[in-house]
Short mmCIF file of C-alpha atoms in Angstrom, two decimals:
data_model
loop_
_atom_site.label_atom_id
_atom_site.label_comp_id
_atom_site.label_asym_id
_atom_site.label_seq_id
_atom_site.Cartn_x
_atom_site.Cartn_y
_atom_site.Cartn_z
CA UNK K 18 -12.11 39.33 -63.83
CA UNK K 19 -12.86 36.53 -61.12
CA UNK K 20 -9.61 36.69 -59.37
CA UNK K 21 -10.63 34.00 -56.39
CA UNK K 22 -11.61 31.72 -59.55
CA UNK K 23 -7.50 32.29 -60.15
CA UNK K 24 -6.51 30.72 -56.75
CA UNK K 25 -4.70 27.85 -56.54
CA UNK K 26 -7.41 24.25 -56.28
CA UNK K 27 -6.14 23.65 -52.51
CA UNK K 28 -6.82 27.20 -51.28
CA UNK K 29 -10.73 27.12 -53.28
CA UNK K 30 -11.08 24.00 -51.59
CA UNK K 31 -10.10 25.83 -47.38
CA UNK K 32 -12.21 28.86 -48.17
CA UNK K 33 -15.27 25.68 -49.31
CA UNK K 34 -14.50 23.63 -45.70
CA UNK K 35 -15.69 26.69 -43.87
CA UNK K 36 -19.37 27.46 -45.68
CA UNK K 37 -22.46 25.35 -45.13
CA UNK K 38 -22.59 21.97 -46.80
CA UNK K 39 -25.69 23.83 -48.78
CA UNK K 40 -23.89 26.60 -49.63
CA UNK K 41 -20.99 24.62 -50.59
CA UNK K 42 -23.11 22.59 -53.43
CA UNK K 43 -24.73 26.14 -54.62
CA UNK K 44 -21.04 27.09 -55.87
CA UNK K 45 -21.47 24.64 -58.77
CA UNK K 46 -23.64 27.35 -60.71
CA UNK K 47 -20.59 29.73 -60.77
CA UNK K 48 -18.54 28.91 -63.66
CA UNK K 49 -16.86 26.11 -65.20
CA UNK K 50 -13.95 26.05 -62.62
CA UNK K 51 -16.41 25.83 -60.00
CA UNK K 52 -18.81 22.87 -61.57
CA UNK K 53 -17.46 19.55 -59.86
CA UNK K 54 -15.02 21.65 -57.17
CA UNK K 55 -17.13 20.90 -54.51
CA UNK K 56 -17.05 17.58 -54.72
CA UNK K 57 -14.16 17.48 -53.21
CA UNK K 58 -14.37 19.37 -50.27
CA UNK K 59 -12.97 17.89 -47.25
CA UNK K 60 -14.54 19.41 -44.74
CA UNK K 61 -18.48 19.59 -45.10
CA UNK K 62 -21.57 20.35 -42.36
CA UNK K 63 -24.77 19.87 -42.71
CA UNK K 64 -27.28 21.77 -40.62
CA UNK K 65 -30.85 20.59 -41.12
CA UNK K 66 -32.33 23.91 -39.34
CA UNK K 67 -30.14 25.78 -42.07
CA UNK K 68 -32.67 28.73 -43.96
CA UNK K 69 -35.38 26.77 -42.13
CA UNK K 70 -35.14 23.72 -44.87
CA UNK K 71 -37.93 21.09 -44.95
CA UNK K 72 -36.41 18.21 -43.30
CA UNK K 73 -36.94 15.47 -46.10
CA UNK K 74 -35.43 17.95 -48.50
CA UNK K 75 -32.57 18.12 -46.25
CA UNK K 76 -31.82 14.45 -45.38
CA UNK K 77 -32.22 13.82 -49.61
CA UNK K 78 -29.64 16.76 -49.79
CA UNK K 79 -27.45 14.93 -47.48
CA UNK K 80 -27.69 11.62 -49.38
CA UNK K 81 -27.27 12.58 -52.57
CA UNK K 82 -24.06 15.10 -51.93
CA UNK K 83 -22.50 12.63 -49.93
CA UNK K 84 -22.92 9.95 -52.90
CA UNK K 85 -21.68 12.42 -55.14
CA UNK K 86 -18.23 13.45 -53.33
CA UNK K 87 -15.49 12.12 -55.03
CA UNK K 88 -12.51 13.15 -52.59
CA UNK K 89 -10.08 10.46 -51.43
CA UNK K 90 -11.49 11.40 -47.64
CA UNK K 91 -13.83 13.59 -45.96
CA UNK K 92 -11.28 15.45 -43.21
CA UNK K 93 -14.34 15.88 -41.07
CA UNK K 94 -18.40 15.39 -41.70
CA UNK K 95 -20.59 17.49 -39.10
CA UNK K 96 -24.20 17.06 -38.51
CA UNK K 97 -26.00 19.26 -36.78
CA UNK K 98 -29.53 17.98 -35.86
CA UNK K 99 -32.13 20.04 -34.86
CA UNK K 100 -35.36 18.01 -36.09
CA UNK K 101 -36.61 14.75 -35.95
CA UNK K 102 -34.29 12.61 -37.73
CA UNK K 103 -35.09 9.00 -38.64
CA UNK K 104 -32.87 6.28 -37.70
CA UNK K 105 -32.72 5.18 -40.94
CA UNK K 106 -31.23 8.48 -42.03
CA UNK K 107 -28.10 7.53 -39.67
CA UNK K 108 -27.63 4.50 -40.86
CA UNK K 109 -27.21 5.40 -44.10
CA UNK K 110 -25.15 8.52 -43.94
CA UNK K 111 -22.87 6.21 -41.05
CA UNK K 112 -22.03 4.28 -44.32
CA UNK K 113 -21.50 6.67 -46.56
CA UNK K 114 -18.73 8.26 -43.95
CA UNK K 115 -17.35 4.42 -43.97
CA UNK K 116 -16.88 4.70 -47.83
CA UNK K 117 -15.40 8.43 -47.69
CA UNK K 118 -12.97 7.17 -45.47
CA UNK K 119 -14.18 9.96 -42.77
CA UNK K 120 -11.67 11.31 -40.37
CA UNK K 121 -13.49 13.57 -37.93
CA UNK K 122 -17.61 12.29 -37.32
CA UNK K 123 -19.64 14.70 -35.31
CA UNK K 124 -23.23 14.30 -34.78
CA UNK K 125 -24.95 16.70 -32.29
CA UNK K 126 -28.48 18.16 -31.59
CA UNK K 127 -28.55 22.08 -31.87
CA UNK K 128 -28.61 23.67 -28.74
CA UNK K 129 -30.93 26.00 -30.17
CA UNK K 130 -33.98 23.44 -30.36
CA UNK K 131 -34.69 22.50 -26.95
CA UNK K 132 -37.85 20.27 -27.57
CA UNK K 133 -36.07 17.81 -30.25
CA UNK K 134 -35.87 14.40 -29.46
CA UNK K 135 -32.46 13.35 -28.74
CA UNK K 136 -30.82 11.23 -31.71
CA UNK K 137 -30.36 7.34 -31.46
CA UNK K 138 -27.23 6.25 -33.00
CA UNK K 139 -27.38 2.69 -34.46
CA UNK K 140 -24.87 0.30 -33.45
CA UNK K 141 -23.25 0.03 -36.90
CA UNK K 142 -21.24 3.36 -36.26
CA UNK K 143 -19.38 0.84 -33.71
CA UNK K 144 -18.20 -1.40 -36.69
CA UNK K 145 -18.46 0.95 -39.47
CA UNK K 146 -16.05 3.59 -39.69
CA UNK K 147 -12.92 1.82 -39.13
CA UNK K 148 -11.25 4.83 -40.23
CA UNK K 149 -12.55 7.28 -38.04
CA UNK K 150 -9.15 9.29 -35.63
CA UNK K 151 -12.31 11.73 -34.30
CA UNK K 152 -15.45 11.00 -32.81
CA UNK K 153 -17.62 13.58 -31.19
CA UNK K 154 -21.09 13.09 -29.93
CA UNK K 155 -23.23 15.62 -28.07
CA UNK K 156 -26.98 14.86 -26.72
CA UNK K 157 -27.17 11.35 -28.33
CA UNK K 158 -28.40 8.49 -27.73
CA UNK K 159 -26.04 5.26 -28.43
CA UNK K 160 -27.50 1.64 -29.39
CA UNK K 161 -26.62 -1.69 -27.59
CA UNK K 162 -24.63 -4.35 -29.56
CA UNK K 163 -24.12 -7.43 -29.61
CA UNK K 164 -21.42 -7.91 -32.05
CA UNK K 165 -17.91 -6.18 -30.73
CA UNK K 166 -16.81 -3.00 -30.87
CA UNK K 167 -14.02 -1.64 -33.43
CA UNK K 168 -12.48 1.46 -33.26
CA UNK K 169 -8.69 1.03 -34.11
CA UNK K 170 -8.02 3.94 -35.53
CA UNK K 171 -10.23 6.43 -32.70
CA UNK K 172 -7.71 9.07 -31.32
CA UNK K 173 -9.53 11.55 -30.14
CA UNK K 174 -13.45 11.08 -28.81
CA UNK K 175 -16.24 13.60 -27.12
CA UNK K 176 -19.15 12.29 -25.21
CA UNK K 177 -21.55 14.94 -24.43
CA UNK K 178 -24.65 14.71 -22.70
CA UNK K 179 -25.05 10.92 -23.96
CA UNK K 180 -26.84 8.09 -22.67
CA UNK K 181 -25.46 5.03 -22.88
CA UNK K 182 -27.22 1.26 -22.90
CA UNK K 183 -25.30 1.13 -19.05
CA UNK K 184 -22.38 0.88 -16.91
CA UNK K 185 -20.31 -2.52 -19.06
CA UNK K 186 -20.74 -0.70 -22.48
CA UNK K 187 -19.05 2.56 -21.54
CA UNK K 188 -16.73 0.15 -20.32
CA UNK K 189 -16.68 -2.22 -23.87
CA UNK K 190 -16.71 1.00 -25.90
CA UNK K 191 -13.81 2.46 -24.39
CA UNK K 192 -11.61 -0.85 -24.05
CA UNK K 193 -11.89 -0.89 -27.80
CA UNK K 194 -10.25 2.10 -28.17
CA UNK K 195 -6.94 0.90 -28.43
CA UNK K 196 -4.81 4.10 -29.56
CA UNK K 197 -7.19 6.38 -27.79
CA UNK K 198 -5.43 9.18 -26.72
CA UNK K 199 -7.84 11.97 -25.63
CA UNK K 200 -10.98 11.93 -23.94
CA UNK K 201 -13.71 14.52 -22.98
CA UNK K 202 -16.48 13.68 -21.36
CA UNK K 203 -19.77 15.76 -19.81
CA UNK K 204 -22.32 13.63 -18.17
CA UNK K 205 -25.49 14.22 -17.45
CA UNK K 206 -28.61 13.02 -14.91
CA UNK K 207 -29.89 10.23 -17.42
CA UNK K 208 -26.85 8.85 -19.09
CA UNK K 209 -27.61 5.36 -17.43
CA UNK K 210 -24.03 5.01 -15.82
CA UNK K 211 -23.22 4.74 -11.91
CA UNK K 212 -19.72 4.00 -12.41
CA UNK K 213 -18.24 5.41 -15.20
CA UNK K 214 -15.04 3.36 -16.33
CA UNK K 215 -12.16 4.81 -17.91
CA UNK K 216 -9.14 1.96 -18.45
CA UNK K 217 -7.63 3.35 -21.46
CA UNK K 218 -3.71 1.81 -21.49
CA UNK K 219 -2.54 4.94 -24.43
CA UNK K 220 -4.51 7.87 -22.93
CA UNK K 221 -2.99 11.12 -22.82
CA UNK K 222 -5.56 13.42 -21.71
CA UNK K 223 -8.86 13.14 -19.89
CA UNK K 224 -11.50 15.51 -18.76
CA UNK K 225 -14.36 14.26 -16.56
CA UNK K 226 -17.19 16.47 -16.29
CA UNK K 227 -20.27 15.61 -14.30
CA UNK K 228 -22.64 17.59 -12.08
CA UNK K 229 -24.89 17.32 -9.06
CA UNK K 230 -28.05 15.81 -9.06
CA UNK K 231 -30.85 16.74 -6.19
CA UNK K 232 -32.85 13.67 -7.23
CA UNK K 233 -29.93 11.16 -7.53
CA UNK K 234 -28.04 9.21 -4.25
CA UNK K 235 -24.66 11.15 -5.63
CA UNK K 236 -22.34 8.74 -3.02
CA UNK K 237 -23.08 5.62 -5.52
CA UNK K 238 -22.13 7.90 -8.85
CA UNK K 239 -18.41 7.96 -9.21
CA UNK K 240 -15.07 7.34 -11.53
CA UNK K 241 -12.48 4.60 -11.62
CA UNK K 242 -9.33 5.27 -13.87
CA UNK K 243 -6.66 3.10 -14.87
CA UNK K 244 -4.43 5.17 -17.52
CA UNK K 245 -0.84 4.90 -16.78
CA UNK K 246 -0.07 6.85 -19.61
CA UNK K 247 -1.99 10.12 -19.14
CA UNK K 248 -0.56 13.56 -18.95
CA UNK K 249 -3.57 15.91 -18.85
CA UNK K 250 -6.48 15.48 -16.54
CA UNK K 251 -9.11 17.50 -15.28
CA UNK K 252 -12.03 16.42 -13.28
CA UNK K 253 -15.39 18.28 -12.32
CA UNK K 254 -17.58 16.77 -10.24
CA UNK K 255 -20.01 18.29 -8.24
CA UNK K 256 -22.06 14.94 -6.79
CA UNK K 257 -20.54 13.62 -3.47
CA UNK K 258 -19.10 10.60 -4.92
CA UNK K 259 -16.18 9.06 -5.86
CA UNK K 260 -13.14 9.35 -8.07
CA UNK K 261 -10.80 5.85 -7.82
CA UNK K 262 -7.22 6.14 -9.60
CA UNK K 263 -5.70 2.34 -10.11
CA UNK K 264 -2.11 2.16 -10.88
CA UNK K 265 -1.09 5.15 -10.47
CA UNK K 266 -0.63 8.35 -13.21
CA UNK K 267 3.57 8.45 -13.31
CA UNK K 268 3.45 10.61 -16.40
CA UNK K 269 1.18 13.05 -15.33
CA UNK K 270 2.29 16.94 -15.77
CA UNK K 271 -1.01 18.94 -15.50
CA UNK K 272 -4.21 18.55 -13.33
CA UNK K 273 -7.46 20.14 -12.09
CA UNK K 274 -9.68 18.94 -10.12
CA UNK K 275 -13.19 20.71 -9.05
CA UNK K 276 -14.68 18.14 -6.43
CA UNK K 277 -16.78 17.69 -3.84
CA UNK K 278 -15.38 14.31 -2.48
CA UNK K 279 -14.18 13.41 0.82
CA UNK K 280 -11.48 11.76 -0.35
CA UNK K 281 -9.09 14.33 -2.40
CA UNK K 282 -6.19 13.59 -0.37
CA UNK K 283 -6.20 9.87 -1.63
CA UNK K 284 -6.42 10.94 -5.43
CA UNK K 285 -3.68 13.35 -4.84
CA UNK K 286 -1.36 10.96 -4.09
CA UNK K 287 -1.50 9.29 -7.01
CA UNK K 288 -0.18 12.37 -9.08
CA UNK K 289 2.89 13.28 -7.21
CA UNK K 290 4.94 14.17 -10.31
CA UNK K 291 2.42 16.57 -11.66
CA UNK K 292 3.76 20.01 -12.78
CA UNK K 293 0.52 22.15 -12.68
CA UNK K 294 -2.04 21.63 -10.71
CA UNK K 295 -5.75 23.69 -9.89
CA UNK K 296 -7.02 22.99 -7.24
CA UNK K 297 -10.82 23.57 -5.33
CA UNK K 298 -11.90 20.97 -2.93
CA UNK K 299 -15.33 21.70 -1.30
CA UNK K 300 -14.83 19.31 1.98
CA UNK K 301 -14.28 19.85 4.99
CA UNK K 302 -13.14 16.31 5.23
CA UNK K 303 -9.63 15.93 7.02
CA UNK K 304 -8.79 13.16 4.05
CA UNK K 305 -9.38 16.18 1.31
CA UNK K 306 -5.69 17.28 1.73
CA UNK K 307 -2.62 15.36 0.54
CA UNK K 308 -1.09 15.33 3.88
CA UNK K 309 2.56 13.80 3.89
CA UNK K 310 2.38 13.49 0.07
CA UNK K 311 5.36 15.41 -1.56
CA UNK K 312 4.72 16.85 -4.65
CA UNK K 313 8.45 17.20 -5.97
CA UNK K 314 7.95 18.92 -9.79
CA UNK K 315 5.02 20.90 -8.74
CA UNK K 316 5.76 24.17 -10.17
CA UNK K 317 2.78 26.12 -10.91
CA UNK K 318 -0.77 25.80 -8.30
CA UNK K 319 -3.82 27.56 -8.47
CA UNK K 320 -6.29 27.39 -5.57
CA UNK K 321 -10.08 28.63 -5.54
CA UNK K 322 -10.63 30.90 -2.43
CA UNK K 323 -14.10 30.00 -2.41
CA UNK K 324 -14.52 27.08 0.04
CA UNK K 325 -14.26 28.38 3.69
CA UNK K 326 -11.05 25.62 4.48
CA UNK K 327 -8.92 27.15 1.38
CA UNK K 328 -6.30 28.04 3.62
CA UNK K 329 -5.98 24.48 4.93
CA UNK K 330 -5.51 23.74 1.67
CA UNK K 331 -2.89 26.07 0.84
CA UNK K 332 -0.28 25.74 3.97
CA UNK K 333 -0.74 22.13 3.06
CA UNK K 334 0.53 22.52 -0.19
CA UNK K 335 3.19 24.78 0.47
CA UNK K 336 4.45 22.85 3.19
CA UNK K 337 4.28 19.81 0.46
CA UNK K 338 5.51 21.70 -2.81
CA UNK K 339 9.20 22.00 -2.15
CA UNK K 340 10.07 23.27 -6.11
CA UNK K 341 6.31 25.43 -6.48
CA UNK K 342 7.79 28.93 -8.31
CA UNK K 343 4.58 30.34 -8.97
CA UNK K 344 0.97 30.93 -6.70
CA UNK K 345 -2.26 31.88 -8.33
CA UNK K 346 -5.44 32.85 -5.57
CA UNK K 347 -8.41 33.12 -7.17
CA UNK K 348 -12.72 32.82 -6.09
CA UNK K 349 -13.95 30.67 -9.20
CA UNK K 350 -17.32 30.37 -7.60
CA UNK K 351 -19.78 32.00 -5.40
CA UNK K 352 -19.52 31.89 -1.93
CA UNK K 353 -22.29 31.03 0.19
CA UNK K 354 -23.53 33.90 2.85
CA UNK K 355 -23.78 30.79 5.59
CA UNK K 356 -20.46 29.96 5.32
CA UNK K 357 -17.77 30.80 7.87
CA UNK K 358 -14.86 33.06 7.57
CA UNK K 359 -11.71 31.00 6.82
CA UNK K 360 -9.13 30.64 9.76
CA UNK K 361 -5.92 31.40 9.48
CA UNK K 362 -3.15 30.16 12.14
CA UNK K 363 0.35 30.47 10.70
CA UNK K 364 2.48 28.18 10.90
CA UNK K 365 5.18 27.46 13.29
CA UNK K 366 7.57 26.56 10.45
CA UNK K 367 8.24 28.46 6.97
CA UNK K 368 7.41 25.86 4.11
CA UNK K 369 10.51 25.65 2.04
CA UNK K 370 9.21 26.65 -1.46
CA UNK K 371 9.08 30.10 0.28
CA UNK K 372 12.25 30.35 1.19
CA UNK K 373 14.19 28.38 -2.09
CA UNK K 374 11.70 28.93 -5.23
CA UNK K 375 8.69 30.90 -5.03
CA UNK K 376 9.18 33.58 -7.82
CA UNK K 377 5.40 34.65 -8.13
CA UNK K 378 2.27 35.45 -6.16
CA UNK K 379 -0.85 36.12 -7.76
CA UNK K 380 -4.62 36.99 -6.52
CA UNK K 381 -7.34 38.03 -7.88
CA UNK K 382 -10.68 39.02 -5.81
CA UNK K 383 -8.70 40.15 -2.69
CA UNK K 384 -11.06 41.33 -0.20
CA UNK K 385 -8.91 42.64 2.55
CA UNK K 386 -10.37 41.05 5.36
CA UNK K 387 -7.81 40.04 8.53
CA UNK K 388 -7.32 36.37 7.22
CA UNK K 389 -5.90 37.86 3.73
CA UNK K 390 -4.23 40.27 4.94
CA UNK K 391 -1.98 37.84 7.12
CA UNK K 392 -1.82 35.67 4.91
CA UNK K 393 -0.07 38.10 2.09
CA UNK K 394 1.80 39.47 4.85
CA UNK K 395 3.55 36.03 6.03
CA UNK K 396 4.32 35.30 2.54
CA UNK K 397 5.83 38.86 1.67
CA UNK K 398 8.69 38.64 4.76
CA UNK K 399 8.89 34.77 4.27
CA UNK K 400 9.35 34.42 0.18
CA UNK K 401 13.52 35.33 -0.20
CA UNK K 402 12.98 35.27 -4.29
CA UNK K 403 10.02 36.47 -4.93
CA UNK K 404 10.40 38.49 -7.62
CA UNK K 405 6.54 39.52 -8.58
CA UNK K 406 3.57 39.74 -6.48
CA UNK K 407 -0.08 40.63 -8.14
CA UNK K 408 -2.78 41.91 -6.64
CA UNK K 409 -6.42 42.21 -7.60
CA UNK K 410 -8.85 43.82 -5.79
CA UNK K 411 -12.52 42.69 -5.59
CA UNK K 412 -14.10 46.31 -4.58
CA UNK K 413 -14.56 48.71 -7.79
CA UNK K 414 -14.79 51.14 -4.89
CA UNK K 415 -12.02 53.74 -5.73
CA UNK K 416 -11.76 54.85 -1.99
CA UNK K 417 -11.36 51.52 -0.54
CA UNK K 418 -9.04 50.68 -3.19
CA UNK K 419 -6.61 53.00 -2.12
CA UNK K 420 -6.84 52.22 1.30
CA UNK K 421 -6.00 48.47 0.57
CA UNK K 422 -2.79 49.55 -1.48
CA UNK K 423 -1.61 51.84 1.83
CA UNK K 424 -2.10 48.75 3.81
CA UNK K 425 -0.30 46.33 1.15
CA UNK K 426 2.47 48.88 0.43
CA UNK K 427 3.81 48.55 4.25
CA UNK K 428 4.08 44.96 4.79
CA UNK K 429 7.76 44.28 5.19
CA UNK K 430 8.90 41.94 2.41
CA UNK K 431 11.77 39.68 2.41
CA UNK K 432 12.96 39.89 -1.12
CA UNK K 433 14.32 43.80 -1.66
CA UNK K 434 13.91 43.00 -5.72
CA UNK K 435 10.20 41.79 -5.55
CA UNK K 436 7.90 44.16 -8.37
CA UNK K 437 4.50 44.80 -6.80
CA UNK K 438 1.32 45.42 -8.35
CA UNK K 439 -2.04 46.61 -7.01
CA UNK K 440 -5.11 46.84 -9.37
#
């Protein structure tokens, strides 16, 4: 007996969303029950490098299923493009997600095919898919327009590795986004934008992704963002540019930010009431700390060990964190041989989250050198409720292991109650 032929339409129709769009179509030859099913699938993907298809049989395929699918909506339509595909081909299939009332539209080039041609994306996708809550575009190229951009339903959209027509239609495109609530974005060296705009009145979360250049003048490349509204934001941005935050972020409650800018400190203070924050600021500058900036909900900071003035950083947020409860040390990167040791002086004054809140201290890749070693030290006899501290080591050597738990397991600590672990 078929049993899956037995299960209920809406559960055939889940198992369907998660096979190729090919494989999908092939299920019509099963049985009766099966004959028109997939027509109805919500969720379909085409791949045109799929059991190495001809690509004119593919885009054919693609037409004809598409014309064919008699659902209400397509949840989400996925093309992966790994040949070359004529612009024609978009157009049409652009259309076809305007008449299936397409929620999710994904068009990317497989990273598997490194010498295809990236994909130009006609300007009717601007205008044509009035519909669309998810847009997601990887390695594309997108047409000027003319004619004005619509996207008012666009909740969600993904730009990455795209090149745009320039600077004022990154700007057009995402003005038009008028419930746009979450956006990713991962630049790359010919995307045709200095100054990437992001004034987006509803958005909720944005990541900014966009790394160094040897050929480019990196101090002209740079951000400006005007969302009063976000929550979420994490920025990674290896050039030495800029980052410029208008208006302030009052709703903000999580951050990270991976720079290399010389002006940190000034971005900082525009996200005083953040709740989490990660932190790794390669600058030397004195205007990468938030100095005299109080961060009164900050509960939760992580800080990368790997720049040589990390423990600038961290007395300075300490001393500014009055509520932190929890620490997290980590090296997310390599450190350069060249670089100089950190210098620790400590301070004349315990920072009060040590003595009122601090509840947790962890670090992973402890080294044991003199400056970590003080450093754990002053915060073991100066944290009154610290309650667990965390330790892992960087050697695999078993020997020196040991000998950096003997050391560790001496330091006098403040809180009799604190649990301490040593891996």
């Amino acid at each position: 007996m078929d049993l899956i032929s037995e299960l209920p339409e809406a559960l055939l129709l889940s198992i369907l969303s998660l096979l190729p769009a090919q494989d999908v179509a092939s299920t019509m030859l099963l049985s009766k029950r099966w004959r028109f099913l997939w027509t109805s699938v919500p969720r379909l993907e085409y791949d045109d490098s799929y059991q190495s298809i001809a690509y004119r049989r593919f885009s054919r395929f693609v037409d004809r299923f598409l014309f064919l699918h008699e659902g209400p909506v397509i949840e989400t339509l996925h093309f992966k493009l790994g040949k070359t595909c004529g612009g024609e081909d978009i157009r049409v299939w652009i259309r076809a997600a305007d008449k299936c009332c397409v929620r999710e539209l994904i068009f990317e080039i497989d990273a598997s095919s490194n010498d295809s041609p990236p994909i130009v994306l006609p300007s009717s996708l601007y205008t044509g898919c009035r519909m669309l809550v998810t847009l997601k575009l990887n390695k594309v190229i997108l047409e000027d327009t003319s004619s004005s951009i619509a996207f008012p339903s666009l909740k969600n959209l993904s730009l990455v590795s795209v090149e745009y027509p320039g600077d004022e239609f990154v700007s057009s495109l995402l003005s038009s986004c008028h419930v746009l609530e979450d956006l990713h974005v991962e630049q790359c060296s010919s995307d045709n934008v200095t100054i990437f705009n992001v004034r987006v009145p509803s958005l909720k979360s944005l990541v900014l992704h966009a790394l160094a250049d040897d050929d480019d003048d990196d101090d002209e490349y740079g951000f400006v963002i005007d969302t009063p509204s976000l929550e979420w934001l994490d920025i990674v941005d290896y050039r030495e540019g800029f980052c410029i935050i208008e208006n302030g972020m009052p709703k903000i409650m999580t951050a990270s930010f991976d720079v290399n800018y010389s002006h940190s400190g000034e971005i900082m203070r525009t996200i005083t009431s953040v709740k989490r924050l990660d932190l790794c600021l390669s600058t030397s500058s004195k205007n990468a700390y938030p100095s005299g900036s109080v961060f009164c909900c900050l509960a939760h900071l992580k800080i990368c060990t790997c720049q040589t003035e990390w423990l600038e950083l961290l007395m300075c947020m300490l001393r500014y964190s009055p509520k932190l409860q929890s620490l997290r040390l980590k090296q997310y990167h390599e450190i350069e041989a060249c670089n100089p040791r950190p210098c620790w002086t400590e301070p004349n004054s315990v920072p009060d989250c040590l003595v009122s809140s601090l509840e947790a201290l962890e670090w992973v890749g402890y080294e044991g050198t003199e400056e970590e070693k003080e450093v754990v030290a002053f915060i073991l006899r100066s944290a009154k409720c610290l309650e667990r501290v965390t330790i892992y080591s960087s050697s695999k050597d078993p020997c020196k292991k040991l000998e950096l738990v003997k050391e560790l397991s001496f330091l006098p600590r403040c809180s009799s109650s604190c649990n301490f672990l040593f891996d």
